[in-house]
Amino acid sequence: MTVYQWPTGVNKKIYGLKQVYQDNTIRTESDSGIVLAYAKGTWTPRRYEASLHMTKEEFETFDSWYRNTLRGTAGVFAFPDLSCTGGTAYYRFAGVPELSATVYYKDVSLTFEEVPA
């Protein structure tokens, strides 16, 4: 697995961090009405929603990195651990970043999904 670095020149000062747990269960119901449930994988990834305030120049760097290096939501990247335990963790974008822009600044809403190391 290739892990890309966060683009140089783009800040990492996220705000409005929200942690969302993902469902890691597959459920099947038999004809008798019994519901069986089991885990999809060996761990339950967390999803984080946050925003990032960027200058126009930072956004241009981010846009190029997102489109050309990560190739959209496919790439895995290193970012400061969002679970507040310190260190670095691996993430991929779980959705397409959403842009809210003014003349000088861009606010980008991001959804990160944990990726096992």
PDB file of C-alpha atoms in Angstrom:
ATOM      1  CA  MET A   1       0.000   0.000   0.000  1.00  0.00           C
ATOM      2  CA  THR A   2       1.368   3.378  -0.977  1.00  0.00           C
ATOM      3  CA  VAL A   3       0.947   6.060   1.674  1.00  0.00           C
ATOM      4  CA  TYR A   4       1.215   9.671   0.502  1.00  0.00           C
ATOM      5  CA  GLN A   5       2.282  12.609   2.661  1.00  0.00           C
ATOM      6  CA  TRP A   6      -0.008  15.568   3.301  1.00  0.00           C
ATOM      7  CA  PRO A   7       0.907  18.277   0.775  1.00  0.00           C
ATOM      8  CA  THR A   8       3.640  20.675   1.831  1.00  0.00           C
ATOM      9  CA  GLY A   9       2.288  24.185   2.192  1.00  0.00           C
ATOM     10  CA  VAL A  10      -1.222  23.140   3.257  1.00  0.00           C
ATOM     11  CA  ASN A  11      -2.026  23.575   6.951  1.00  0.00           C
ATOM     12  CA  LYS A  12      -3.337  20.729   9.124  1.00  0.00           C
ATOM     13  CA  LYS A  13      -5.391  22.922  11.474  1.00  0.00           C
ATOM     14  CA  ILE A  14      -8.769  21.224  11.235  1.00  0.00           C
ATOM     15  CA  TYR A  15     -11.809  22.447  13.133  1.00  0.00           C
ATOM     16  CA  GLY A  16     -15.264  21.089  13.909  1.00  0.00           C
ATOM     17  CA  LEU A  17     -13.949  17.535  14.337  1.00  0.00           C
ATOM     18  CA  LYS A  18     -16.714  14.963  14.676  1.00  0.00           C
ATOM     19  CA  GLN A  19     -16.142  11.216  15.093  1.00  0.00           C
ATOM     20  CA  VAL A  20     -18.656   8.810  13.564  1.00  0.00           C
ATOM     21  CA  TYR A  21     -18.541   5.048  14.115  1.00  0.00           C
ATOM     22  CA  GLN A  22     -19.153   2.815  11.124  1.00  0.00           C
ATOM     23  CA  ASP A  23     -21.257  -0.318  11.088  1.00  0.00           C
ATOM     24  CA  ASN A  24     -19.031  -3.398  10.880  1.00  0.00           C
ATOM     25  CA  THR A  25     -21.801  -5.995  10.927  1.00  0.00           C
ATOM     26  CA  ILE A  26     -23.384  -8.211   8.309  1.00  0.00           C
ATOM     27  CA  ARG A  27     -26.879  -9.366   9.256  1.00  0.00           C
ATOM     28  CA  THR A  28     -28.844 -12.193   7.707  1.00  0.00           C
ATOM     29  CA  GLU A  29     -32.345 -13.267   8.607  1.00  0.00           C
ATOM     30  CA  SER A  30     -33.499 -16.845   8.186  1.00  0.00           C
ATOM     31  CA  ASP A  31     -37.005 -17.877   7.152  1.00  0.00           C
ATOM     32  CA  SER A  32     -37.792 -18.628  10.792  1.00  0.00           C
ATOM     33  CA  GLY A  33     -37.035 -15.024  11.738  1.00  0.00           C
ATOM     34  CA  ILE A  34     -33.732 -15.652  13.505  1.00  0.00           C
ATOM     35  CA  VAL A  35     -31.251 -12.883  12.801  1.00  0.00           C
ATOM     36  CA  LEU A  36     -27.589 -13.812  12.607  1.00  0.00           C
ATOM     37  CA  ALA A  37     -24.946 -11.108  12.834  1.00  0.00           C
ATOM     38  CA  TYR A  38     -21.201 -11.279  12.365  1.00  0.00           C
ATOM     39  CA  ALA A  39     -18.356  -8.852  11.855  1.00  0.00           C
ATOM     40  CA  LYS A  40     -17.354  -7.821   8.325  1.00  0.00           C
ATOM     41  CA  GLY A  41     -13.705  -7.451   9.306  1.00  0.00           C
ATOM     42  CA  THR A  42     -11.311  -7.777  12.179  1.00  0.00           C
ATOM     43  CA  TRP A  43     -11.636  -4.148  13.289  1.00  0.00           C
ATOM     44  CA  THR A  44     -14.126  -1.308  13.131  1.00  0.00           C
ATOM     45  CA  PRO A  45     -12.767   1.759  11.343  1.00  0.00           C
ATOM     46  CA  ARG A  46     -13.711   5.213  12.557  1.00  0.00           C
ATOM     47  CA  ARG A  47     -14.828   8.024  10.311  1.00  0.00           C
ATOM     48  CA  TYR A  48     -14.094  11.660  11.040  1.00  0.00           C
ATOM     49  CA  GLU A  49     -15.759  14.764   9.674  1.00  0.00           C
ATOM     50  CA  ALA A  50     -13.920  18.073   9.893  1.00  0.00           C
ATOM     51  CA  SER A  51     -13.260  21.310   8.054  1.00  0.00           C
ATOM     52  CA  LEU A  52     -10.079  23.027   6.987  1.00  0.00           C
ATOM     53  CA  HIS A  53      -9.675  26.771   6.399  1.00  0.00           C
ATOM     54  CA  MET A  54      -7.254  27.425   3.512  1.00  0.00           C
ATOM     55  CA  THR A  55      -5.889  30.376   1.632  1.00  0.00           C
ATOM     56  CA  LYS A  56      -6.329  30.436  -2.129  1.00  0.00           C
ATOM     57  CA  GLU A  57      -2.724  29.242  -2.590  1.00  0.00           C
ATOM     58  CA  GLU A  58      -3.156  26.404  -0.068  1.00  0.00           C
ATOM     59  CA  PHE A  59      -6.313  25.297  -1.828  1.00  0.00           C
ATOM     60  CA  GLU A  60      -4.573  25.218  -5.223  1.00  0.00           C
ATOM     61  CA  THR A  61      -1.852  22.988  -3.720  1.00  0.00           C
ATOM     62  CA  PHE A  62      -4.474  20.781  -2.027  1.00  0.00           C
ATOM     63  CA  ASP A  63      -6.532  20.525  -5.224  1.00  0.00           C
ATOM     64  CA  SER A  64      -3.526  19.423  -7.279  1.00  0.00           C
ATOM     65  CA  TRP A  65      -2.490  16.878  -4.610  1.00  0.00           C
ATOM     66  CA  TYR A  66      -6.051  15.509  -4.276  1.00  0.00           C
ATOM     67  CA  ARG A  67      -6.637  15.145  -8.023  1.00  0.00           C
ATOM     68  CA  ASN A  68      -3.175  14.142  -9.263  1.00  0.00           C
ATOM     69  CA  THR A  69      -1.421  12.408  -6.359  1.00  0.00           C
ATOM     70  CA  LEU A  70      -4.274  10.723  -4.469  1.00  0.00           C
ATOM     71  CA  ARG A  71      -6.410  10.430  -7.596  1.00  0.00           C
ATOM     72  CA  GLY A  72      -9.511  11.358  -5.657  1.00  0.00           C
ATOM     73  CA  THR A  73     -10.720   9.173  -2.823  1.00  0.00           C
ATOM     74  CA  ALA A  74      -8.539   6.195  -3.829  1.00  0.00           C
ATOM     75  CA  GLY A  75      -5.259   7.219  -2.181  1.00  0.00           C
ATOM     76  CA  VAL A  76      -4.127   6.665   1.400  1.00  0.00           C
ATOM     77  CA  PHE A  77      -2.333   9.475   3.207  1.00  0.00           C
ATOM     78  CA  ALA A  78      -0.612  10.147   6.520  1.00  0.00           C
ATOM     79  CA  PHE A  79      -2.158  12.774   8.785  1.00  0.00           C
ATOM     80  CA  PRO A  80      -1.937  13.607  12.515  1.00  0.00           C
ATOM     81  CA  ASP A  81      -3.944  11.046  14.492  1.00  0.00           C
ATOM     82  CA  LEU A  82      -7.502  12.384  14.793  1.00  0.00           C
ATOM     83  CA  SER A  83      -8.305  10.191  17.810  1.00  0.00           C
ATOM     84  CA  CYS A  84      -6.128  12.601  19.828  1.00  0.00           C
ATOM     85  CA  THR A  85      -3.660   9.920  20.932  1.00  0.00           C
ATOM     86  CA  GLY A  86      -0.740  11.650  19.234  1.00  0.00           C
ATOM     87  CA  GLY A  87       1.413  10.479  16.393  1.00  0.00           C
ATOM     88  CA  THR A  88       0.380   9.880  12.807  1.00  0.00           C
ATOM     89  CA  ALA A  89      -2.345   7.661  11.363  1.00  0.00           C
ATOM     90  CA  TYR A  90      -3.362   6.569   7.880  1.00  0.00           C
ATOM     91  CA  TYR A  91      -6.560   7.804   6.264  1.00  0.00           C
ATOM     92  CA  ARG A  92      -8.398   7.973   2.972  1.00  0.00           C
ATOM     93  CA  PHE A  93     -11.172  10.336   2.050  1.00  0.00           C
ATOM     94  CA  ALA A  94     -14.543   8.660   2.593  1.00  0.00           C
ATOM     95  CA  GLY A  95     -16.271  11.239   0.447  1.00  0.00           C
ATOM     96  CA  VAL A  96     -15.473  13.994  -1.966  1.00  0.00           C
ATOM     97  CA  PRO A  97     -14.283  17.192  -0.211  1.00  0.00           C
ATOM     98  CA  GLU A  98     -16.881  19.958  -0.295  1.00  0.00           C
ATOM     99  CA  LEU A  99     -15.816  23.529  -0.943  1.00  0.00           C
ATOM    100  CA  SER A 100     -17.245  26.737   0.472  1.00  0.00           C
ATOM    101  CA  ALA A 101     -15.364  29.702  -0.941  1.00  0.00           C
ATOM    102  CA  THR A 102     -14.951  33.406  -0.486  1.00  0.00           C
ATOM    103  CA  VAL A 103     -12.705  35.689  -2.518  1.00  0.00           C
ATOM    104  CA  TYR A 104      -9.597  35.070  -0.392  1.00  0.00           C
ATOM    105  CA  TYR A 105     -10.247  31.911   1.619  1.00  0.00           C
ATOM    106  CA  LYS A 106     -11.629  28.425   1.064  1.00  0.00           C
ATOM    107  CA  ASP A 107     -13.342  26.292   3.697  1.00  0.00           C
ATOM    108  CA  VAL A 108     -13.171  22.638   2.762  1.00  0.00           C
ATOM    109  CA  SER A 109     -15.323  20.009   4.501  1.00  0.00           C
ATOM    110  CA  LEU A 110     -13.499  16.681   4.675  1.00  0.00           C
ATOM    111  CA  THR A 111     -14.518  13.173   5.667  1.00  0.00           C
ATOM    112  CA  PHE A 112     -11.620  10.953   6.732  1.00  0.00           C
ATOM    113  CA  GLU A 113     -11.806   7.166   7.110  1.00  0.00           C
ATOM    114  CA  GLU A 114      -9.198   5.233   9.099  1.00  0.00           C
ATOM    115  CA  VAL A 115      -7.067   2.749   7.203  1.00  0.00           C
ATOM    116  CA  PRO A 116      -5.234  -0.055   9.046  1.00  0.00           C
ATOM    117  CA  ALA A 117      -1.466   0.385   9.178  1.00  0.00           C
TER     118      ALA A 117
END
